[in-house]
XYZ file of C-alpha atoms in Angstrom:
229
model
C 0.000 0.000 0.000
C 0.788 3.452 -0.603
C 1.351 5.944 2.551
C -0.556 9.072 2.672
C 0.780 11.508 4.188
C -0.049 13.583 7.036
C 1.071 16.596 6.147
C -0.304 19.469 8.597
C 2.982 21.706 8.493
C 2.669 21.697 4.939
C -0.852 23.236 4.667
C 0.037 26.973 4.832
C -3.236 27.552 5.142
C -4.091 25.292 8.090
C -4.880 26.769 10.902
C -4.473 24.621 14.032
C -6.175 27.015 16.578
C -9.642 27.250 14.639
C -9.604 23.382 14.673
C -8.970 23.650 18.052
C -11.780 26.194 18.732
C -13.790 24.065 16.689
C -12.970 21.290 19.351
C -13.887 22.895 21.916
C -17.270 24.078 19.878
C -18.310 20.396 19.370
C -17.268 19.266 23.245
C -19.298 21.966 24.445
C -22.426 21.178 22.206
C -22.056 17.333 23.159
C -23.127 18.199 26.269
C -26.056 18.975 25.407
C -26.382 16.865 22.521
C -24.706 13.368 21.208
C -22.169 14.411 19.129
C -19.373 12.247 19.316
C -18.326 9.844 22.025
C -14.704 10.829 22.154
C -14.220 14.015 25.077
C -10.884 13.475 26.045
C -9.229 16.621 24.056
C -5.936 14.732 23.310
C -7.918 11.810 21.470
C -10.280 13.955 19.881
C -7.453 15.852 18.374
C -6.376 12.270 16.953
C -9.393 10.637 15.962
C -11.200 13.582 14.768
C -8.961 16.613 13.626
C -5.995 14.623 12.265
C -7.746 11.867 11.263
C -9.873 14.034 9.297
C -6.590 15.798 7.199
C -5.166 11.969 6.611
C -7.635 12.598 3.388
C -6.352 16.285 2.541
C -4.185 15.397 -0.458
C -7.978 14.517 -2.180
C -9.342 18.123 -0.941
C -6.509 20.184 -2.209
C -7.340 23.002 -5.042
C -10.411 24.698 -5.607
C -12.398 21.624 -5.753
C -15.781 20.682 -4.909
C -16.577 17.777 -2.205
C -19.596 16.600 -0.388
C -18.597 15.014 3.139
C -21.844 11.977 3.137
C -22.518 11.344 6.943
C -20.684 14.490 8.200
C -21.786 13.743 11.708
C -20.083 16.252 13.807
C -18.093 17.769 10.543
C -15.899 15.259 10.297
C -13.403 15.247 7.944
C -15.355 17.821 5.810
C -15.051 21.344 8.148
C -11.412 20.197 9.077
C -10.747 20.100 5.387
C -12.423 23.392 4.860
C -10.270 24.752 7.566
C -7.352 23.530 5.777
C -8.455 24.270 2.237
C -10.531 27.826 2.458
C -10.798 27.321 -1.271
C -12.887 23.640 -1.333
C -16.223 23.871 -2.391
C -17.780 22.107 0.377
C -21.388 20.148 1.369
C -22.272 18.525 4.227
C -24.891 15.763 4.240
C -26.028 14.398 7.305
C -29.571 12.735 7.939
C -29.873 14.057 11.292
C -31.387 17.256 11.071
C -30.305 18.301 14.474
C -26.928 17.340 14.131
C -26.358 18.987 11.122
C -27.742 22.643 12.280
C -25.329 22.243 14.941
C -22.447 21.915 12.511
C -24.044 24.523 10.651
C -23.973 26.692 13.590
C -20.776 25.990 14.697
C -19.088 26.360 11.501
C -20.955 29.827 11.601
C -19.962 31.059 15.025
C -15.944 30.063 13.310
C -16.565 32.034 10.150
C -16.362 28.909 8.111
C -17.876 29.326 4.671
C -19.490 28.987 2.109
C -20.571 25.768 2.727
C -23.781 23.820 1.246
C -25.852 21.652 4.327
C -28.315 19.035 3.333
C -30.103 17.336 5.871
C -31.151 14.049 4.308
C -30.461 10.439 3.829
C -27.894 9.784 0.784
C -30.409 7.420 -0.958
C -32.488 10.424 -1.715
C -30.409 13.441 -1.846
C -27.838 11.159 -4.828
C -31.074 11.247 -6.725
C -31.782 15.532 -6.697
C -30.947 16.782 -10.109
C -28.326 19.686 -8.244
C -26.420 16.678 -6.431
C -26.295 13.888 -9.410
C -22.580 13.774 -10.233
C -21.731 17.278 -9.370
C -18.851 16.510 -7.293
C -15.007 16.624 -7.970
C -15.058 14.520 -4.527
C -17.545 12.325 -2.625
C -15.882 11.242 1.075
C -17.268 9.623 4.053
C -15.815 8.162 7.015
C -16.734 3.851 7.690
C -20.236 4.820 6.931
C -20.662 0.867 5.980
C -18.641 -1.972 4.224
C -17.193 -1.091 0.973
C -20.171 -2.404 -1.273
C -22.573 -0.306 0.350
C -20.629 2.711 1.283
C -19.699 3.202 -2.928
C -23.465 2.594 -3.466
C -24.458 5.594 -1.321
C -21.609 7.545 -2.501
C -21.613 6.942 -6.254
C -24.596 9.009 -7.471
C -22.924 11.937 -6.009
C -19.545 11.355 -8.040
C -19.228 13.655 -11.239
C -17.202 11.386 -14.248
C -13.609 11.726 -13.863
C -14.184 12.378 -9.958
C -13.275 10.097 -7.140
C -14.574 8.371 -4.273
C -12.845 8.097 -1.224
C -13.508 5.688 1.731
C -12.177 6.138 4.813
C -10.950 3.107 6.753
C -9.303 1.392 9.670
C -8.080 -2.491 10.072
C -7.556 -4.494 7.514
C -9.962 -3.802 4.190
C -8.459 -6.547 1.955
C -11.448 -9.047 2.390
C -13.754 -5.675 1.693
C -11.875 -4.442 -1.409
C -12.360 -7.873 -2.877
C -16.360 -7.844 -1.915
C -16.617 -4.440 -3.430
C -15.177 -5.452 -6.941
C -18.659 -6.176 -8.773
C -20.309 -2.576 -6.791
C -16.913 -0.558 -7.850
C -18.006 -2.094 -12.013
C -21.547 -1.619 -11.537
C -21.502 1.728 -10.118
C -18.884 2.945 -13.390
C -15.366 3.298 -11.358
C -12.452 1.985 -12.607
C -9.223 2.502 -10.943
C -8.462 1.878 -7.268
C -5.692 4.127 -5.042
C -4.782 2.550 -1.586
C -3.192 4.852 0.845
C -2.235 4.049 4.576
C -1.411 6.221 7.675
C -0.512 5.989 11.200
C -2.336 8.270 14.090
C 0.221 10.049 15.610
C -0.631 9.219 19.469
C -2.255 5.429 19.079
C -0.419 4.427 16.213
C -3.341 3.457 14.765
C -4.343 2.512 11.110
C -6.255 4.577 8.468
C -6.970 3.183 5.451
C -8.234 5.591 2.294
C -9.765 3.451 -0.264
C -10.054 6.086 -3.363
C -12.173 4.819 -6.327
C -11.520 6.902 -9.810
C -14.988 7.165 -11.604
C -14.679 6.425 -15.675
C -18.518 6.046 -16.448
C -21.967 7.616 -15.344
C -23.585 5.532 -12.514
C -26.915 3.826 -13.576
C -30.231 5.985 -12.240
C -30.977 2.563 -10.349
C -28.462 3.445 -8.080
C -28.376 3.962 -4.694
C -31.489 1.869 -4.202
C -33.449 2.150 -1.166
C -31.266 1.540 2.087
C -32.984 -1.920 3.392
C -31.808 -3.051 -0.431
C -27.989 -2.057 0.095
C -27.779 -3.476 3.569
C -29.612 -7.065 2.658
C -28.847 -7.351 -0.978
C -25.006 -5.886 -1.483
C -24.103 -5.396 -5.201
């Protein structure tokens, strides 16, 4: 596998202290609210911030990416933070969660940046989402098969998908060959990093798309869980 690097110093335009503030947004918002289960600031600054800018070198440029599953803005407002220029949307089903990124990101300064509260299923099917994206990313949303189902639609040609992993995703890679065909992507780019503080494993599995992705596709979410392509 290829490493990817993580390559904070590098990013001139990084700036650590508004992902800290951004921390210490979310920590104080979980209190009131789940957000994330990590509240311990020296892990949440490893499995959240820098976890999140393992995937930078696909977020680079004046690019447009949609962050599926944002959750608490992760990786998508890190990369913002780190790339004012990406052309960011967050899409997160849970309508609460997401107008607490949105206010959040607002409070920071953060923007523009596009929020959709909705499943994937539906919102890869709106003409102003279908393959309009330089860059669809989510973090383990589900096993490969499904997670480039509910990513796909969003995917312009020429685009990529990137899935981001930990442990071992051999097995997965190999389940995910037929869905990676169906779906109209073509070449695969395996990167792997260590967490700085754990040591930990992140896998990016980035898909390359050659060919529009069928209108069949995503089907309806009971049909990706129980009937994987």
């Amino acid at each position: 596998m290829e490493k990817a690097s993580i390559d904070i110093g590098e990013s001139k335009s990084f700036k650590a202290e508004l992902a800290l503030e951004y921390m210490r947004l979310v920590l104080a918002k979980n209190q009131k609210m789940n957000l994330t289960s990590i509240t311990d600031p020296l892990e949440f600054i490893e499995k959240h911030i820098i976890d999140s800018l393992v995937a930078l070198d696909y977020a680079r440029g004046d690019i447009s990416l949609i962050d599926v599953g944002t959750g608490a803005g992760f990786p998508g407002v890190i990369l913002k933070i780190a790339n004012p220029s990406l052309k960011l949307a967050l899409l997160e089903a849970t309508k609460k969660k997401l107008a607490a990124v949105a206010s959040m990101a607002g409070q920071l300064g953060i923007g523009p940046i596009d929020f959709y509260p909705m499943r994937a299923e539906e919102a890869a099917q709106m003409k102003g989402m279908r393959e309009k994206y330089d860059v669809a990313i989510a973090r383990a949303v589900a096993r490969l098969p499904a997670h480039l189902e509910y990513l796909a639609g969003f995917v312009k040609v020429g685009g990529q998908l990137v899935a981001m992993k930990s442990g071992q995703i051999d097995a997965e890679i190999l389940s995910a060959k037929n869905a990676a065909k169906t779906l109209g992507f073509g070449n695969i780019e395996l990167a792997e990093a260590a967490l700085p503080y754990s040591g930990a494993s992140r896998k990016l599995a980035v898909y390359t798309k050659h060919a529009p992705t069928d209108r069949q596709f995503p089907r309806h979410n009971s049909l990706i869980s129980n009937s994987p392509l």
